[in-house]
Amino acid sequence: MKKNASTRIQGVCRVKGGSDIQDEILRLKEERHAIILAHNYQRAEVQDIADVVGDSLELARAAAGMDGNVIVFCGVDFMAETAAVLSPKKTVLLPAPDACCPMADMITADQLRLVKSRHPNAAVVCYVNTTAEVKAESDICCTSANAVAVVNSVPEKEIIFVPDRNLARYAVRFTKKTILPWEGYCLVHDRYTPAQVSFARRLHPNAIVLVHPECRPEVIDCADHVASTSGILKLVRTLPDKEFIIGTEVGILHRLTKESPEKTCYPLSPDAICVNMKKTDLVKVRNALVSMQPRVTVPAEIADRARGAIERMLAL
Ligand code: 13P
Ligand code: SF4
């Protein structure tokens, strides 16, 4: 279903008594026929002015399905690139142009081509946290919400999985296929340890531990549930338990508090901060809408090949 430019999907909209800059952004947004997409790790005030706040899969679906001329992507570069690939006729703005994902930069298209030449019968599954060039070399894309389903959907028995070794190892638990993981990792999630989980459980003995699949296998082994960021939001909303320990980037606590005020959520580590996700602020969003810069574009020959991998995932 096509959404118009002012649709609020996740029920996240301007806070009551919003500031002047929030009002200015909302006015500019209407004038430009823009939609604002924000990842669950964005600053609270940025989430509050977004049309859609979600995980990588929800934002990719929103970018593919929404009307409007302009997408303002409050996230990191690969997310804006994915939106540009899916909507080549739209203007895609990334208010913080230096907001990158270090994990996405841990593999290049040349490196992937070399691995493919060594495993000619393997399918390539790329995490959405990759450049468009790497997606263009891949058979199908996945996110943390659908990695297992994507791996099991391809006919090949052998899968080159890039770039997140931890997500690859998580998928191994749910498939009979042979997975060849690339050795990339998320700087935020890879730092959690089982000792942190034990410590948090001692502090909050009634809490349920929820972690992201970008965590190391030994941390996943200590958790009660493993889910994408929006999966974690859903678990907190729907489980009967009252207390949760949250093993993902702390920006998610804003939505958790807003959507489940009757529950108590403790961060597994208060230091789990993705500095790149925090580079976007309201001033940069306003400036992007005024200047219609910085724009993210992907060369057509790369976009055309990368689109296949993303659309195959969205069709699942
Ligand atoms: P999800 O929101 O898809 O779980 O992804 C987490 C992430 O690290 C995005 O960069
Ligand atoms: Fe990349 Fe990790 Fe930041 Fe997500 S949280 S953008 S995977 S560094």
Short mmCIF file of C-alpha atoms and ligand atoms in Angstrom, two decimals:
data_model
loop_
_atom_site.label_atom_id
_atom_site.label_comp_id
_atom_site.label_asym_id
_atom_site.label_seq_id
_atom_site.Cartn_x
_atom_site.Cartn_y
_atom_site.Cartn_z
CA MET A 1 0.00 0.00 0.00
CA LYS A 2 1.34 3.43 -0.97
CA LYS A 3 1.62 5.88 1.90
CA ASN A 4 1.33 9.60 1.44
CA ALA A 5 3.96 12.01 2.67
CA SER A 6 2.27 12.79 5.97
CA THR A 7 1.40 9.23 7.03
CA ARG A 8 2.66 8.25 10.47
CA ILE A 9 3.23 4.48 10.49
CA GLN A 10 4.68 3.79 13.89
CA GLY A 11 2.59 6.34 15.79
CA VAL A 12 5.70 8.41 16.36
CA CYS A 13 5.12 12.07 15.72
CA ARG A 14 5.95 15.49 17.12
CA VAL A 15 6.06 15.68 20.88
CA LYS A 16 3.45 17.90 22.51
CA GLY A 17 4.67 21.48 22.92
CA GLY A 18 7.39 20.89 20.28
CA SER A 19 10.25 23.35 19.86
CA ASP A 20 10.60 26.03 17.15
CA ILE A 21 13.01 23.87 15.21
CA GLN A 22 10.60 20.92 15.30
CA ASP A 23 7.86 23.22 13.95
CA GLU A 24 10.20 24.48 11.24
CA ILE A 25 11.12 20.92 10.21
CA LEU A 26 7.47 19.89 10.03
CA ARG A 27 6.65 22.96 7.89
CA LEU A 28 9.60 22.34 5.54
CA LYS A 29 8.69 18.68 5.32
CA GLU A 30 5.22 19.53 4.03
CA GLU A 31 6.59 22.14 1.59
CA ARG A 32 9.14 19.69 0.15
CA HIS A 33 6.72 16.71 0.11
CA ALA A 34 9.33 14.93 2.17
CA ILE A 35 9.17 11.96 4.49
CA ILE A 36 11.53 11.53 7.39
CA LEU A 37 12.73 8.00 8.17
CA ALA A 38 14.62 7.38 11.41
CA HIS A 39 16.34 4.28 12.73
CA ASN A 40 15.54 3.02 16.23
CA TYR A 41 19.03 4.16 17.39
CA GLN A 42 18.53 7.83 16.49
CA ARG A 43 18.47 10.58 19.11
CA ALA A 44 15.10 10.88 20.87
CA GLU A 45 14.30 14.29 19.41
CA VAL A 46 15.04 13.03 15.89
CA GLN A 47 12.80 9.99 16.37
CA ASP A 48 10.06 12.34 17.53
CA ILE A 49 9.90 14.29 14.25
CA ALA A 50 10.05 11.20 12.00
CA ASP A 51 7.21 9.79 9.91
CA VAL A 52 8.56 6.28 10.36
CA VAL A 53 10.87 4.99 13.08
CA GLY A 54 11.95 1.41 12.62
CA ASP A 55 14.55 -1.28 12.13
CA SER A 56 16.52 -1.68 8.92
CA LEU A 57 13.89 -3.90 7.29
CA GLU A 58 10.97 -1.61 8.14
CA LEU A 59 12.87 1.42 6.87
CA ALA A 60 13.81 -0.33 3.61
CA ARG A 61 10.14 -1.25 3.12
CA ALA A 62 9.07 2.32 3.92
CA ALA A 63 11.62 3.75 1.47
CA ALA A 64 10.33 1.42 -1.24
CA GLY A 65 6.64 2.02 -0.62
CA MET A 66 6.10 5.69 0.17
CA ASP A 67 4.93 8.52 -2.02
CA GLY A 68 6.62 11.91 -1.81
CA ASN A 69 9.55 13.51 -3.62
CA VAL A 70 12.13 13.53 -0.88
CA ILE A 71 13.35 11.00 1.70
CA VAL A 72 15.29 12.41 4.65
CA PHE A 73 17.22 9.48 6.08
CA CYS A 74 18.12 9.80 9.75
CA GLY A 75 20.44 6.85 10.06
CA VAL A 76 23.75 5.85 8.50
CA ASP A 77 25.00 5.90 4.93
CA PHE A 78 24.14 2.35 3.81
CA MET A 79 20.50 2.94 4.81
CA ALA A 80 20.27 6.10 2.70
CA GLU A 81 21.99 4.29 -0.17
CA THR A 82 19.43 1.48 0.06
CA ALA A 83 16.65 4.07 -0.14
CA ALA A 84 18.33 5.69 -3.17
CA VAL A 85 18.66 2.31 -4.89
CA LEU A 86 14.98 1.51 -4.27
CA SER A 87 13.72 4.98 -5.23
CA PRO A 88 16.03 6.28 -7.96
CA LYS A 89 13.65 9.11 -8.88
CA LYS A 90 13.45 10.48 -5.34
CA THR A 91 15.86 12.87 -3.69
CA VAL A 92 17.48 11.09 -0.74
CA LEU A 93 19.04 13.33 1.89
CA LEU A 94 21.45 12.13 4.60
CA PRO A 95 21.57 15.07 7.05
CA ALA A 96 24.86 13.84 8.59
CA PRO A 97 26.96 12.87 5.55
CA ASP A 98 29.76 11.43 7.71
CA ALA A 99 27.37 8.99 9.48
CA CYS A 100 28.81 5.70 8.32
CA CYS A 101 28.64 2.10 9.53
CA PRO A 102 32.15 0.81 10.24
CA MET A 103 30.93 -2.76 9.76
CA ALA A 104 29.64 -1.98 6.26
CA ASP A 105 33.13 -0.70 5.41
CA MET A 106 34.77 -3.97 6.52
CA ILE A 107 34.24 -5.55 3.09
CA THR A 108 34.74 -4.13 -0.39
CA ALA A 109 33.30 -5.30 -3.71
CA ASP A 110 36.82 -6.42 -4.80
CA GLN A 111 37.19 -8.57 -1.69
CA LEU A 112 33.78 -10.11 -2.27
CA ARG A 113 34.57 -10.83 -5.94
CA LEU A 114 37.71 -12.69 -4.79
CA VAL A 115 35.75 -14.86 -2.31
CA LYS A 116 33.14 -15.58 -5.02
CA SER A 117 35.86 -16.72 -7.42
CA ARG A 118 37.02 -19.22 -4.77
CA HIS A 119 33.48 -20.53 -4.12
CA PRO A 120 31.77 -20.42 -7.53
CA ASN A 121 28.83 -22.58 -6.42
CA ALA A 122 27.97 -20.53 -3.35
CA ALA A 123 25.18 -17.96 -3.11
CA VAL A 124 26.05 -14.57 -1.62
CA VAL A 125 23.83 -13.26 1.18
CA CYS A 126 24.77 -9.72 2.19
CA TYR A 127 23.61 -8.01 5.35
CA VAL A 128 21.89 -4.71 4.54
CA ASN A 129 24.83 -3.12 6.39
CA THR A 130 26.93 -3.10 3.19
CA THR A 131 27.74 -0.62 0.44
CA ALA A 132 25.68 -0.60 -2.76
CA GLU A 133 28.76 -1.98 -4.59
CA VAL A 134 28.77 -5.04 -2.32
CA LYS A 135 24.99 -5.47 -2.71
CA ALA A 136 25.52 -5.35 -6.48
CA GLU A 137 27.79 -8.43 -6.14
CA SER A 138 25.26 -10.30 -3.97
CA ASP A 139 22.36 -12.63 -4.74
CA ILE A 140 20.13 -11.48 -1.92
CA CYS A 141 20.21 -9.02 0.94
CA CYS A 142 19.07 -9.64 4.53
CA THR A 143 18.57 -7.72 7.74
CA SER A 144 18.80 -8.85 11.34
CA ALA A 145 15.02 -9.41 11.27
CA ASN A 146 15.04 -11.91 8.40
CA ALA A 147 18.58 -13.33 8.11
CA VAL A 148 17.51 -16.91 8.93
CA ALA A 149 14.58 -16.85 6.47
CA VAL A 150 16.80 -15.39 3.74
CA VAL A 151 19.54 -17.99 4.24
CA ASN A 152 16.99 -20.79 4.06
CA SER A 153 15.31 -19.28 0.98
CA VAL A 154 18.21 -19.65 -1.44
CA PRO A 155 18.58 -22.93 -3.38
CA GLU A 156 22.37 -23.16 -2.98
CA LYS A 157 23.75 -25.37 -0.18
CA GLU A 158 26.78 -23.13 0.38
CA ILE A 159 26.43 -19.46 1.34
CA ILE A 160 28.97 -16.69 1.50
CA PHE A 161 27.59 -14.43 4.24
CA VAL A 162 28.96 -10.87 4.49
CA PRO A 163 30.03 -8.90 6.44
CA ASP A 164 28.79 -9.70 9.98
CA ARG A 165 30.41 -12.84 11.41
CA ASN A 166 28.09 -12.77 14.41
CA LEU A 167 24.87 -12.62 12.38
CA ALA A 168 26.30 -15.38 10.16
CA ARG A 169 26.98 -17.57 13.19
CA TYR A 170 23.50 -16.85 14.51
CA ALA A 171 21.99 -18.00 11.19
CA VAL A 172 24.09 -21.20 11.33
CA ARG A 173 22.00 -22.29 14.34
CA PHE A 174 18.85 -22.43 12.17
CA THR A 175 20.05 -23.91 8.87
CA LYS A 176 21.57 -27.06 7.41
CA LYS A 177 23.46 -25.00 4.82
CA THR A 178 27.19 -24.40 4.95
CA ILE A 179 27.82 -20.78 5.79
CA LEU A 180 31.12 -19.07 5.01
CA PRO A 181 31.16 -15.95 7.20
CA TRP A 182 33.17 -12.82 6.46
CA GLU A 183 35.01 -11.57 9.56
CA GLY A 184 33.23 -8.22 9.96
CA TYR A 185 31.52 -7.10 13.14
CA CYS A 186 29.62 -4.24 14.74
CA LEU A 187 31.81 -2.13 17.03
CA VAL A 188 28.90 -1.70 19.46
CA HIS A 189 27.41 -5.21 19.70
CA ASP A 190 30.65 -7.17 19.45
CA ARG A 191 31.81 -5.58 22.74
CA TYR A 192 29.15 -7.15 24.96
CA THR A 193 30.43 -10.01 27.14
CA PRO A 194 28.79 -12.89 29.04
CA ALA A 195 30.17 -11.30 32.24
CA GLN A 196 28.05 -8.20 31.55
CA VAL A 197 24.97 -10.39 31.17
CA SER A 198 25.71 -12.21 34.48
CA PHE A 199 26.26 -8.88 36.25
CA ALA A 200 23.02 -7.40 34.88
CA ARG A 201 21.09 -10.55 35.86
CA ARG A 202 22.46 -10.30 39.42
CA LEU A 203 21.33 -6.65 39.59
CA HIS A 204 17.89 -7.41 38.08
CA PRO A 205 17.07 -11.05 38.86
CA ASN A 206 13.51 -10.83 37.49
CA ALA A 207 14.48 -9.26 34.17
CA ILE A 208 14.37 -11.01 30.79
CA VAL A 209 17.54 -10.60 28.69
CA LEU A 210 16.94 -9.53 25.06
CA VAL A 211 19.92 -9.18 22.72
CA HIS A 212 20.55 -8.32 19.08
CA PRO A 213 21.93 -11.01 16.72
CA GLU A 214 24.98 -8.81 16.03
CA CYS A 215 26.20 -9.92 19.50
CA ARG A 216 28.86 -12.61 19.87
CA PRO A 217 27.66 -16.25 20.07
CA GLU A 218 28.68 -16.54 23.74
CA VAL A 219 26.48 -13.54 24.59
CA ILE A 220 23.59 -14.94 22.56
CA ASP A 221 23.94 -18.18 24.55
CA CYS A 222 23.29 -16.21 27.79
CA ALA A 223 20.17 -14.39 26.48
CA ASP A 224 16.50 -15.31 26.82
CA HIS A 225 15.57 -13.96 23.36
CA VAL A 226 17.43 -12.72 20.27
CA ALA A 227 15.78 -10.18 17.95
CA SER A 228 16.24 -7.18 15.66
CA THR A 229 15.64 -3.76 17.19
CA SER A 230 11.95 -3.76 16.27
CA GLY A 231 11.76 -7.40 17.37
CA ILE A 232 13.02 -6.32 20.79
CA LEU A 233 10.36 -3.56 20.93
CA LYS A 234 7.69 -6.14 20.11
CA LEU A 235 8.95 -8.61 22.73
CA VAL A 236 8.84 -5.93 25.47
CA ARG A 237 5.31 -4.96 24.38
CA THR A 238 3.95 -8.48 24.23
CA LEU A 239 5.74 -10.57 26.88
CA PRO A 240 3.97 -10.57 30.25
CA ASP A 241 7.24 -9.85 32.13
CA LYS A 242 7.77 -6.42 33.66
CA GLU A 243 11.56 -5.99 33.54
CA PHE A 244 14.00 -6.36 30.64
CA ILE A 245 17.75 -6.10 30.10
CA ILE A 246 18.34 -4.69 26.62
CA GLY A 247 21.43 -5.82 24.71
CA THR A 248 21.46 -3.35 21.86
CA GLU A 249 22.31 0.32 21.21
CA VAL A 250 20.86 2.59 23.89
CA GLY A 251 18.87 4.77 21.44
CA ILE A 252 16.19 2.09 21.46
CA LEU A 253 15.32 2.94 25.08
CA HIS A 254 13.43 6.05 23.89
CA ARG A 255 10.86 4.01 21.98
CA LEU A 256 10.77 1.31 24.64
CA THR A 257 9.88 3.88 27.31
CA LYS A 258 7.35 5.59 25.06
CA GLU A 259 5.61 2.46 23.80
CA SER A 260 5.81 0.31 26.94
CA PRO A 261 5.72 2.81 29.85
CA GLU A 262 4.50 0.13 32.25
CA LYS A 263 7.67 -1.93 31.69
CA THR A 264 11.18 -1.23 33.03
CA CYS A 265 14.11 -1.62 30.61
CA TYR A 266 17.75 -1.59 31.70
CA PRO A 267 20.57 -1.24 29.16
CA LEU A 268 22.93 -4.22 29.20
CA SER A 269 25.63 -1.55 28.96
CA PRO A 270 25.07 2.23 29.11
CA ASP A 271 28.19 2.54 26.90
CA ALA A 272 26.55 0.78 23.96
CA ILE A 273 26.42 3.91 21.82
CA CYS A 274 26.82 3.99 18.03
CA VAL A 275 28.52 7.37 17.53
CA ASN A 276 27.56 7.40 13.87
CA MET A 277 23.86 7.00 14.65
CA LYS A 278 24.14 10.02 16.95
CA LYS A 279 25.60 12.36 14.31
CA THR A 280 22.15 13.37 13.07
CA ASP A 281 20.48 16.14 15.07
CA LEU A 282 17.54 18.48 14.51
CA VAL A 283 19.72 21.30 13.17
CA LYS A 284 21.16 19.00 10.49
CA VAL A 285 17.69 17.72 9.57
CA ARG A 286 16.42 21.31 9.25
CA ASN A 287 19.47 22.37 7.21
CA ALA A 288 19.09 19.38 4.89
CA LEU A 289 15.47 20.32 4.18
CA VAL A 290 16.42 23.97 3.54
CA SER A 291 19.39 23.29 1.24
CA MET A 292 18.23 19.90 -0.11
CA GLN A 293 21.76 18.69 0.63
CA PRO A 294 23.67 16.42 1.33
CA ARG A 295 22.19 14.09 -1.29
CA VAL A 296 22.94 10.41 -1.61
CA THR A 297 23.06 9.01 -5.13
CA VAL A 298 24.16 5.64 -6.45
CA PRO A 299 25.48 5.28 -10.03
CA ALA A 300 22.80 3.63 -12.19
CA GLU A 301 24.92 0.61 -13.19
CA ILE A 302 25.55 -0.23 -9.52
CA ALA A 303 22.02 0.63 -8.37
CA ASP A 304 20.45 -1.58 -11.04
CA ARG A 305 22.43 -4.62 -9.85
CA ALA A 306 22.06 -3.85 -6.12
CA ARG A 307 18.28 -3.42 -6.50
CA GLY A 308 17.87 -7.09 -7.44
CA ALA A 309 19.41 -8.26 -4.15
CA ILE A 310 17.26 -5.89 -2.07
CA GLU A 311 14.03 -6.59 -3.96
CA ARG A 312 14.52 -10.35 -3.65
CA MET A 313 14.66 -9.85 0.13
CA LEU A 314 11.59 -7.57 0.17
CA ALA A 315 9.65 -10.14 -1.86
CA LEU A 316 10.13 -12.86 0.78
P1 13P B 1 18.16 -3.52 13.00
O1 13P B 1 17.52 -2.25 13.40
O2 13P B 1 17.72 -3.94 11.64
O3 13P B 1 18.01 -4.58 14.02
O4 13P B 1 19.74 -3.23 12.80
C1 13P B 1 20.58 -2.83 13.76
C2 13P B 1 21.73 -2.05 13.24
O5 13P B 1 22.78 -2.13 13.76
C3 13P B 1 21.53 -1.17 12.13
O6 13P B 1 22.72 -0.61 11.83
FE1 SF4 B 2 26.91 -0.15 12.14
FE2 SF4 B 2 26.80 -1.24 14.60
FE3 SF4 B 2 26.33 1.37 14.29
FE4 SF4 B 2 24.56 -0.45 13.40
S1 SF4 B 2 25.16 -0.07 15.52
S2 SF4 B 2 25.29 1.37 12.31
S3 SF4 B 2 25.95 -2.09 12.74
S4 SF4 B 2 28.29 0.29 13.86
#
